[in-house]
PDB file of C-alpha atoms in Angstrom:
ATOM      1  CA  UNK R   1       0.000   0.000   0.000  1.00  0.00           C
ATOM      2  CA  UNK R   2       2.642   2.287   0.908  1.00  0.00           C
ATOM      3  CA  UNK R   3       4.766   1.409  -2.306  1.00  0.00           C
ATOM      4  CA  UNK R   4       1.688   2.074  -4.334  1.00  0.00           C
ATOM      5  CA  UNK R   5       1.580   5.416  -3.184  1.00  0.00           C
ATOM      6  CA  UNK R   6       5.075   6.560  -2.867  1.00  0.00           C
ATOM      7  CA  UNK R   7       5.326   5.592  -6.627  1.00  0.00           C
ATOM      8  CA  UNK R   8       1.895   7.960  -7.490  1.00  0.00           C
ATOM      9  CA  UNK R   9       3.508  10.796  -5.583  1.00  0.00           C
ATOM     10  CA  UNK R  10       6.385  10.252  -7.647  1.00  0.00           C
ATOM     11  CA  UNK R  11       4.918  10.104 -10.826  1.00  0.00           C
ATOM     12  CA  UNK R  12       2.970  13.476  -9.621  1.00  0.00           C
ATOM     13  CA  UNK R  13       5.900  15.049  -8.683  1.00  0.00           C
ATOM     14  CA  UNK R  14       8.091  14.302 -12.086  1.00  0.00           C
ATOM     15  CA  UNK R  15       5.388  15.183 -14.033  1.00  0.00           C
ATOM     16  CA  UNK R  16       4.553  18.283 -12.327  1.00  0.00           C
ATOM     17  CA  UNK R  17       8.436  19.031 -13.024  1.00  0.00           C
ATOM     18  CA  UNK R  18       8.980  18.294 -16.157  1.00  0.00           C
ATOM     19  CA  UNK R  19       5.760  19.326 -17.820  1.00  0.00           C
ATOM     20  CA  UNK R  20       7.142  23.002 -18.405  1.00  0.00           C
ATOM     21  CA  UNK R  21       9.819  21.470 -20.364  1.00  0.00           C
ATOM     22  CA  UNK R  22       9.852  21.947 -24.164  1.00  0.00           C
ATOM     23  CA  UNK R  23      10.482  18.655 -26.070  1.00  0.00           C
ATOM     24  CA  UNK R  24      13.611  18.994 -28.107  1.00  0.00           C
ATOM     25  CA  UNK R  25      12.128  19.075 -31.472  1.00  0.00           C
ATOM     26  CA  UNK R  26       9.800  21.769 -30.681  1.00  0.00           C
ATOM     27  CA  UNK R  27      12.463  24.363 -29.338  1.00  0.00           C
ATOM     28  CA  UNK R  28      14.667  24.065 -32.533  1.00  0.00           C
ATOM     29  CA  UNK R  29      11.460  24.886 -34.474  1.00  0.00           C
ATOM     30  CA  UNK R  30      11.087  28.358 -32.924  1.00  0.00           C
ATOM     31  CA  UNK R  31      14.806  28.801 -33.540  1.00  0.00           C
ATOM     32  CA  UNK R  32      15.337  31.174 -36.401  1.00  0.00           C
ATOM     33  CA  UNK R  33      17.806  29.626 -38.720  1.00  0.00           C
ATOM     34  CA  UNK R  34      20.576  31.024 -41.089  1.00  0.00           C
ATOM     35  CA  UNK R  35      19.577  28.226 -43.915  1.00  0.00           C
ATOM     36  CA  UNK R  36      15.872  29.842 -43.439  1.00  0.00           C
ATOM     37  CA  UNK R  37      16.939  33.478 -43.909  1.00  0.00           C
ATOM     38  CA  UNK R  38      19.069  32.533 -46.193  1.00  0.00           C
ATOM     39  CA  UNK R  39      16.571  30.801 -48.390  1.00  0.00           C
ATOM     40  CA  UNK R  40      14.092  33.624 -48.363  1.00  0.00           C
ATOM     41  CA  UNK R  41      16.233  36.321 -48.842  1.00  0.00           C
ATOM     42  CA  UNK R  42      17.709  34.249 -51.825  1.00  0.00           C
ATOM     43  CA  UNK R  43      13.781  34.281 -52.809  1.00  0.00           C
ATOM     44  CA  UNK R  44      13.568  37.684 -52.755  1.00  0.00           C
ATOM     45  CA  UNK R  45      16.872  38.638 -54.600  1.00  0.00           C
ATOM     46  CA  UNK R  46      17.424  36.036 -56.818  1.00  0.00           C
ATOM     47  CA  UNK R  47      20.264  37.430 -58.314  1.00  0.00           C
ATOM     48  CA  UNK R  48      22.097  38.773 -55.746  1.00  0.00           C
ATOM     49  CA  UNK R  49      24.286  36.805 -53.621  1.00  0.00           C
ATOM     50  CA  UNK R  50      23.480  36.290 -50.099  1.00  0.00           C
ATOM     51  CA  UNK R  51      25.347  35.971 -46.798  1.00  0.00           C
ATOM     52  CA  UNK R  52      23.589  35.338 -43.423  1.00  0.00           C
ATOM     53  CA  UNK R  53      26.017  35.030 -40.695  1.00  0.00           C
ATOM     54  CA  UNK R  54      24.423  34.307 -36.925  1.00  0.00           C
ATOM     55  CA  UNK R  55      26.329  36.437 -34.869  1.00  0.00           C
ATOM     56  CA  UNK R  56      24.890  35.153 -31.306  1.00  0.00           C
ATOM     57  CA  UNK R  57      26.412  31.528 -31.575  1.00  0.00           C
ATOM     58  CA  UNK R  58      23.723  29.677 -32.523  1.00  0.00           C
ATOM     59  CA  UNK R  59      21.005  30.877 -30.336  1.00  0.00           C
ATOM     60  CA  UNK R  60      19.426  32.808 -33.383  1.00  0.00           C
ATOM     61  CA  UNK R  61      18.935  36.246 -31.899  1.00  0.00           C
ATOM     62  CA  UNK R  62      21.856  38.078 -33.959  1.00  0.00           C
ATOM     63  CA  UNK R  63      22.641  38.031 -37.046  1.00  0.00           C
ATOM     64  CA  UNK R  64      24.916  40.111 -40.334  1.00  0.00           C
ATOM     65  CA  UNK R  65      23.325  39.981 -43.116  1.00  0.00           C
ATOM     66  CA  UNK R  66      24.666  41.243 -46.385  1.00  0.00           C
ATOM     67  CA  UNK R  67      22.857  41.208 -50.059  1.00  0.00           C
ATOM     68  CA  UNK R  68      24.473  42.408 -52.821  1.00  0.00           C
ATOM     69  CA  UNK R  69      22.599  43.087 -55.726  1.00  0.00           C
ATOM     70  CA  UNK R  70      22.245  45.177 -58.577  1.00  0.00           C
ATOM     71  CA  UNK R  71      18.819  45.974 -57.812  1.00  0.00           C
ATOM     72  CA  UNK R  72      20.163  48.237 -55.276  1.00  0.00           C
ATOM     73  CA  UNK R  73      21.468  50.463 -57.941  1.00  0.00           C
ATOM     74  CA  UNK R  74      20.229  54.173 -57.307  1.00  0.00           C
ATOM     75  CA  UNK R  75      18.835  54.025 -54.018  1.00  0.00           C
ATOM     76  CA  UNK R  76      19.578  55.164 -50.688  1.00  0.00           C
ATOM     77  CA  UNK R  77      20.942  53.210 -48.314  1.00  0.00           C
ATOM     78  CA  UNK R  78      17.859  53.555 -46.118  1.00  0.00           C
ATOM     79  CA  UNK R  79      15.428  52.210 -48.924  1.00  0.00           C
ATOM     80  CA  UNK R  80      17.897  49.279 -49.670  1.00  0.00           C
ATOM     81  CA  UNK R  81      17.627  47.906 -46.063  1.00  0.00           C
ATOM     82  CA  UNK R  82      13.992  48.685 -46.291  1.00  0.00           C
ATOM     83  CA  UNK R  83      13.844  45.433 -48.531  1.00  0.00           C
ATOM     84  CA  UNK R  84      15.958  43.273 -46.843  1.00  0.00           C
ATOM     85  CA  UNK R  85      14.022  44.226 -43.882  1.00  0.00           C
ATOM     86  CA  UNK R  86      10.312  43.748 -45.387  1.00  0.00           C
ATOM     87  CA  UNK R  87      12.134  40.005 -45.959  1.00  0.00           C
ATOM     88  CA  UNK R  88      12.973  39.232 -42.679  1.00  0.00           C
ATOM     89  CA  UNK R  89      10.047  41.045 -40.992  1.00  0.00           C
ATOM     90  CA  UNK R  90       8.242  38.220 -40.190  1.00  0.00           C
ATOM     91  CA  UNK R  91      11.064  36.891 -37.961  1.00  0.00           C
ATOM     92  CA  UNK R  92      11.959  40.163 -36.507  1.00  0.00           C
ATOM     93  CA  UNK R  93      10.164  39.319 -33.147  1.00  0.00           C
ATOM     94  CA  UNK R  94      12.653  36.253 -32.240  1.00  0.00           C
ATOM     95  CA  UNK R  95      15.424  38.431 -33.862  1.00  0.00           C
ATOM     96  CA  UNK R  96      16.934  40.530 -31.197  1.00  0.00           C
ATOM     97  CA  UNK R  97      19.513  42.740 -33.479  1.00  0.00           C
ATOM     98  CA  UNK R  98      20.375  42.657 -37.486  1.00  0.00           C
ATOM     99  CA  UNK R  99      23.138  44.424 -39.285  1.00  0.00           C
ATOM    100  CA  UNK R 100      22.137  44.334 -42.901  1.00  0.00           C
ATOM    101  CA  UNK R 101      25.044  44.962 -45.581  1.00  0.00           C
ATOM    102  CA  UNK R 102      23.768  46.187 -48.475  1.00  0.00           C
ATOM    103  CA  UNK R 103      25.634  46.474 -51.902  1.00  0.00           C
ATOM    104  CA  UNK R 104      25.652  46.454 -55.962  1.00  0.00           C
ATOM    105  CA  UNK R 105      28.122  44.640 -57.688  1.00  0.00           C
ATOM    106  CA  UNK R 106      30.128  47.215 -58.781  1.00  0.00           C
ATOM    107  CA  UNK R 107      30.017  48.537 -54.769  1.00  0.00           C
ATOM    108  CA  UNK R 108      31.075  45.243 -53.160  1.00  0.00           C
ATOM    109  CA  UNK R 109      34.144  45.061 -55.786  1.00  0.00           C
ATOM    110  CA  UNK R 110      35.465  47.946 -54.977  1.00  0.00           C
ATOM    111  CA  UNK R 111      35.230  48.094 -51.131  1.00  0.00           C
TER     112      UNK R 111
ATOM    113  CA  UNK F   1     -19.122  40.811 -44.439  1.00  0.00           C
ATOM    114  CA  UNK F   2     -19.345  44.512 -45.281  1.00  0.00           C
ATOM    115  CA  UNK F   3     -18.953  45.042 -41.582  1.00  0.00           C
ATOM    116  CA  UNK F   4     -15.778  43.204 -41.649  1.00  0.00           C
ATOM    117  CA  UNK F   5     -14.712  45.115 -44.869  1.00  0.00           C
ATOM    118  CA  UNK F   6     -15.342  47.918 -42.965  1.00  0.00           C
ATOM    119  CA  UNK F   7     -13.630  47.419 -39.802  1.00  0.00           C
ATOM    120  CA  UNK F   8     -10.419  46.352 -42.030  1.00  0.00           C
ATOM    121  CA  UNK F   9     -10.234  49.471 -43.754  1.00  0.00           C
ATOM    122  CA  UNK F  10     -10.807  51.516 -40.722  1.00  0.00           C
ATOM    123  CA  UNK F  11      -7.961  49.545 -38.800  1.00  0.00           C
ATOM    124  CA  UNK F  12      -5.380  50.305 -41.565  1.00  0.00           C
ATOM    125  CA  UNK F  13      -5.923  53.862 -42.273  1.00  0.00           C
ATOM    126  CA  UNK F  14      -6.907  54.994 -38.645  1.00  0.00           C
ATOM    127  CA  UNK F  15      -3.735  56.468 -37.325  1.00  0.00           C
ATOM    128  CA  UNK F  16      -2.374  54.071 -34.409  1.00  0.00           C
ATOM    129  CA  UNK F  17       0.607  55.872 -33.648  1.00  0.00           C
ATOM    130  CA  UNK F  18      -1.472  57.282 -30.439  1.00  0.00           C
ATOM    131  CA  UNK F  19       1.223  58.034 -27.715  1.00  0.00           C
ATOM    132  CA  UNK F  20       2.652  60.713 -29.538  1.00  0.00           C
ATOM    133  CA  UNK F  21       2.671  62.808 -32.785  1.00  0.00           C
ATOM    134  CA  UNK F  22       5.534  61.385 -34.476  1.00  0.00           C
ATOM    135  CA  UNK F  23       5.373  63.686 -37.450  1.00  0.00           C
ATOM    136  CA  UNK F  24       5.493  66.413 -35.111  1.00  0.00           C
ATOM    137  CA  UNK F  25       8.487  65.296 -33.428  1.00  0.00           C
ATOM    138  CA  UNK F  26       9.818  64.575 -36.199  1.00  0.00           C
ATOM    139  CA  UNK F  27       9.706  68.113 -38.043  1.00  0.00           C
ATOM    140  CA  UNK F  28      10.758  69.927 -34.418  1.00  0.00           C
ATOM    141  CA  UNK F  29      14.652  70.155 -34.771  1.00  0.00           C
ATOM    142  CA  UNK F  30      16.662  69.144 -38.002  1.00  0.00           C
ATOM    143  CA  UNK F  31      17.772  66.334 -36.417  1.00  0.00           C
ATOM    144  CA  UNK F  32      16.002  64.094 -34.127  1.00  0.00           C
ATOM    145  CA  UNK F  33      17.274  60.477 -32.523  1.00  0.00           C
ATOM    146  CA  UNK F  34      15.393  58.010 -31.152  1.00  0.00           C
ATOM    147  CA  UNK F  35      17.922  56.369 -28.885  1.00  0.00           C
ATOM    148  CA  UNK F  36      18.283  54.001 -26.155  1.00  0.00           C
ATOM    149  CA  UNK F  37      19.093  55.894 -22.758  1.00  0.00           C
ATOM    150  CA  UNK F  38      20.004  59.578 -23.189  1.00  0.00           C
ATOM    151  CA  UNK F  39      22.911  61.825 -24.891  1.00  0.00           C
ATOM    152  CA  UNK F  40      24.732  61.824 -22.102  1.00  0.00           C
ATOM    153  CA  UNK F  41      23.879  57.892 -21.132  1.00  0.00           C
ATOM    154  CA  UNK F  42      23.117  56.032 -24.186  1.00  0.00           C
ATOM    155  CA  UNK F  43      22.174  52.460 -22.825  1.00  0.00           C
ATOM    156  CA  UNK F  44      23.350  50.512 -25.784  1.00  0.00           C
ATOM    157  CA  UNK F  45      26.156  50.993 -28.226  1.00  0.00           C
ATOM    158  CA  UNK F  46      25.098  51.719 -31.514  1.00  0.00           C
ATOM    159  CA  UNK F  47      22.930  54.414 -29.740  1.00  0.00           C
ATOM    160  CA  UNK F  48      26.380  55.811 -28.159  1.00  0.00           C
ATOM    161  CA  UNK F  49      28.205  55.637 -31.532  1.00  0.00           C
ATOM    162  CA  UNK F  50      25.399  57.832 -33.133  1.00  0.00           C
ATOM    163  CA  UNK F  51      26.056  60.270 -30.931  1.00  0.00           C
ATOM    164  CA  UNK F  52      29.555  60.056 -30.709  1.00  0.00           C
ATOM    165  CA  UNK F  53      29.807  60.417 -34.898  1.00  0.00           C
ATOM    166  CA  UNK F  54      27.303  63.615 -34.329  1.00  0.00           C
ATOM    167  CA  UNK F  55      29.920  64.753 -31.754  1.00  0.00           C
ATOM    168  CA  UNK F  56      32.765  64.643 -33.788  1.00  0.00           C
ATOM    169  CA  UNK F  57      31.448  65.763 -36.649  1.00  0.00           C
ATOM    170  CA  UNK F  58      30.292  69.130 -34.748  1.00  0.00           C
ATOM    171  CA  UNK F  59      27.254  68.998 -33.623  1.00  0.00           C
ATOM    172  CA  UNK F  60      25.687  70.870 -30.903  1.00  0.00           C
ATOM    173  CA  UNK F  61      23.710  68.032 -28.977  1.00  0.00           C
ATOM    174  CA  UNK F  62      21.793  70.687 -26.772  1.00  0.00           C
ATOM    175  CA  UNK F  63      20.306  72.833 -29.430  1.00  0.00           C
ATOM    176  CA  UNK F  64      20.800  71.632 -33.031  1.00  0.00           C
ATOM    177  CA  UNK F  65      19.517  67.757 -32.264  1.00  0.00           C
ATOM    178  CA  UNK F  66      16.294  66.529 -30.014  1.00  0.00           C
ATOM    179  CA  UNK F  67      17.111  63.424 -28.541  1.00  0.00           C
ATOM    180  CA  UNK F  68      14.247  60.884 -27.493  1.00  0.00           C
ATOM    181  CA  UNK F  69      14.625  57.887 -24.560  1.00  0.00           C
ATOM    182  CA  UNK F  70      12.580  54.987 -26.568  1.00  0.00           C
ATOM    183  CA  UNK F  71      12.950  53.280 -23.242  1.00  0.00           C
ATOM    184  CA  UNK F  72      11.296  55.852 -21.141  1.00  0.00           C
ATOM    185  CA  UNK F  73       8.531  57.658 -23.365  1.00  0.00           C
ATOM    186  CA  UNK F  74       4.853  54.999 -23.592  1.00  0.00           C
ATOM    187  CA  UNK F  75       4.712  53.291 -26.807  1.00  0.00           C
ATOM    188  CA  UNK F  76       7.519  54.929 -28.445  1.00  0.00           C
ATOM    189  CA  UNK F  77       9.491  52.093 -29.250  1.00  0.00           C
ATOM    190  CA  UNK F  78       7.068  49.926 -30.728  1.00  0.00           C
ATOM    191  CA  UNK F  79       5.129  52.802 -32.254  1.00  0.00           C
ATOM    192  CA  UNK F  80       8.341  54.110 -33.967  1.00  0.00           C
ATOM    193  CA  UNK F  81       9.278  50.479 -35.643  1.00  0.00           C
ATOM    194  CA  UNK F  82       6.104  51.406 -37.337  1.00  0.00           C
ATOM    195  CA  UNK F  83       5.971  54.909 -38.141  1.00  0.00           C
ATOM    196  CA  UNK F  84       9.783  54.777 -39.416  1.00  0.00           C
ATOM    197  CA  UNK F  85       9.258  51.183 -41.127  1.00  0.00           C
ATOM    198  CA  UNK F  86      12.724  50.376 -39.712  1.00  0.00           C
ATOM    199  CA  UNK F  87      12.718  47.699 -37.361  1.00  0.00           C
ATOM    200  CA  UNK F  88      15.888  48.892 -34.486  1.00  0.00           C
ATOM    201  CA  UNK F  89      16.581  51.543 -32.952  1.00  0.00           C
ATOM    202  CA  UNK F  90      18.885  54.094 -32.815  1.00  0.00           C
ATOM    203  CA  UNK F  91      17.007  55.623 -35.873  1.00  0.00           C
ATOM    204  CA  UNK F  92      18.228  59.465 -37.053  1.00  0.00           C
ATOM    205  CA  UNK F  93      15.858  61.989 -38.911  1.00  0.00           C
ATOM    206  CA  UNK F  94      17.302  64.433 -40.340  1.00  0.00           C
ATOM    207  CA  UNK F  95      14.515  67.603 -41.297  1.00  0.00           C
ATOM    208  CA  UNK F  96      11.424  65.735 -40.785  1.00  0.00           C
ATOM    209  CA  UNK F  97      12.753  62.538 -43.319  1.00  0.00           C
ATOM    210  CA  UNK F  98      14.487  58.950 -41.746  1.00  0.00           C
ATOM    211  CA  UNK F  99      17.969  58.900 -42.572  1.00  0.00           C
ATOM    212  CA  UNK F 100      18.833  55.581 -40.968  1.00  0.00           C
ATOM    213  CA  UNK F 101      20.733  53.529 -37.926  1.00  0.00           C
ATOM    214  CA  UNK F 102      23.989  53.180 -36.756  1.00  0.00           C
ATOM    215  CA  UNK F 103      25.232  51.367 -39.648  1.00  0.00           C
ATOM    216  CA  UNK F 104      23.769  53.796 -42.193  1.00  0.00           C
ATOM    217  CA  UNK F 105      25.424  56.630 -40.200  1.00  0.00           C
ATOM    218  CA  UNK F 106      28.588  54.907 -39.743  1.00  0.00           C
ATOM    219  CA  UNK F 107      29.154  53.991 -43.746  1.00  0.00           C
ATOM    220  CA  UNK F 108      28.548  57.267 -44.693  1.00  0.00           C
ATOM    221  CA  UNK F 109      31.388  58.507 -41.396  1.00  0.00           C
ATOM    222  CA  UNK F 110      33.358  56.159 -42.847  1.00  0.00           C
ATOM    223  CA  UNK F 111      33.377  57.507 -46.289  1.00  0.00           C
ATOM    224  CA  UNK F 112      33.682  60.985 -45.184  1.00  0.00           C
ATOM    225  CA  UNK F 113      29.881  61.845 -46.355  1.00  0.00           C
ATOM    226  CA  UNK F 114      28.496  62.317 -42.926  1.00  0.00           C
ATOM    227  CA  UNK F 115      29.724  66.272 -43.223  1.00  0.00           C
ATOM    228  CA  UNK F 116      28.162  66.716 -46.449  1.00  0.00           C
ATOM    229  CA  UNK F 117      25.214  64.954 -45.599  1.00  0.00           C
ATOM    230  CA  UNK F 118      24.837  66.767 -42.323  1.00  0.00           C
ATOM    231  CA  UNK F 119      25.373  70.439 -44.285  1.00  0.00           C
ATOM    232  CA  UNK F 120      22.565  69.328 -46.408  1.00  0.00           C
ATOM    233  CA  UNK F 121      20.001  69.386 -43.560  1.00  0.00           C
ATOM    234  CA  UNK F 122      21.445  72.395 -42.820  1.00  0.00           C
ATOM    235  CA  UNK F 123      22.654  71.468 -39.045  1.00  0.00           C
ATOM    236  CA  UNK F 124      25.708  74.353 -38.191  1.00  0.00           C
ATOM    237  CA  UNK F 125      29.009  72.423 -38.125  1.00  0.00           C
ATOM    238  CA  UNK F 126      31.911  74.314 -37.239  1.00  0.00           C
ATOM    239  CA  UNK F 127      34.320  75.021 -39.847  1.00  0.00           C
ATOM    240  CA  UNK F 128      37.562  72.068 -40.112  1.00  0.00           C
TER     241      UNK F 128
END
């Protein structure tokens, strides 16, 4: 009798403890990934060549991004970001802090 | 469903940037930076750095630039992100138009354009 109900209080108590606890699989789902920026900034400048770079060591929050393209050709630098940003906007609220690189071809040559 | 047309349409044009006028703040000083912390206490480093380049390139922080604590003033920091389209913050206007961050600002240091740039809004830098 008293086995019976030490092991339900244990039970109770282990899954009271762990049931705030994220299964793996789920966790690296809300991670925001370089291959997943990556791919939709590709998308979005399919001509231009991409780098995403996670600056916070893997925990997704940082990252340096840099696009160049010759789309950017004319524009301020203000309005270039402006579409990288409207890319990535969607994952701005895990993203803590960006720095977005923006060039043309003839730009990234040269610097 | 016209009532949900309705309330759609009214949601995206009714102005939601209620905790301040933000075209007013705007247009108040040729230069005006939303920042992290103050001037004289930025709380985060590319907020320091735009002040620092503003600094060095001549600026007079007490009357030529209005300087705005996104962490203090209601709403301002999410509001902004909307009003400016730009999604971090420091963010620099420079006579009533976004110019950009830290990075923008720092490029354009970098390349010696900041002076020029600065002229053009017709800020008062002292002579070299």
């Amino acid at each position: 009798m008293n086995i019976l109900r030490a092991v339900r209080s244990a039970n109770f108590l282990a899954r009271k403890t762990f049931s705030s606890v994220r299964p793996f699989s789920q966790s690296q789902i809300l991670l925001v990934k370089e291959d997943e920026l990556h791919k939709e900034i590709q998308n979005a400048f399919p001509e231009g060549q991409i780098s995403v770079e996670d600056a916070s060591n893997g925990c997704g929050t940082n990252f340096n991004i840099q696009v160049v393209c010759d789309s950017f050709d004319g524009k301020r630098a203000v309005n270039r970001n402006r579409m990288v940003n409207k890319v990535i906007k969607p994952y701005m609220e895990e993203i803590h802090m960006i720095r977005v690189e923006t060039f043309t071809k003839a730009e990234f040559s040269s610097s | 469903m016209f009532r949900r047309l309705a309330q759609s349409l009214v949601r995206t044009t009714q102005f939601r940037f209620v905790s301040h006028d933000y075209q007013a703040i705007v247009n108040a000083k040729k230069c005006v930076v939303f920042m992290k912390g103050t001037p004289d206490a930025p709380q985060c480093g590319f907020s320091r750095a735009v002040i620092q380049m503003l600094e060095a390139e001549g600026v007079d922080l007490n009357n030529e630039i209005s300087a705005h604590n996104i962490l203090e003033e209601d709403g301002m920091r999410e509001e902004m992100k909307e009003f400016s389209d730009w999604p971090t913050f420091p963010q620099v206007y420079l006579n009533g138009e976004f110019y950009g961050g830290c990075d923008i600002m720092y490029d354009d240091y970098k390349n010696e354009k900041l002076r020029g740039i600065l002229l053009e809004a017709k800020l008062t830098l002292p002579e070299h």
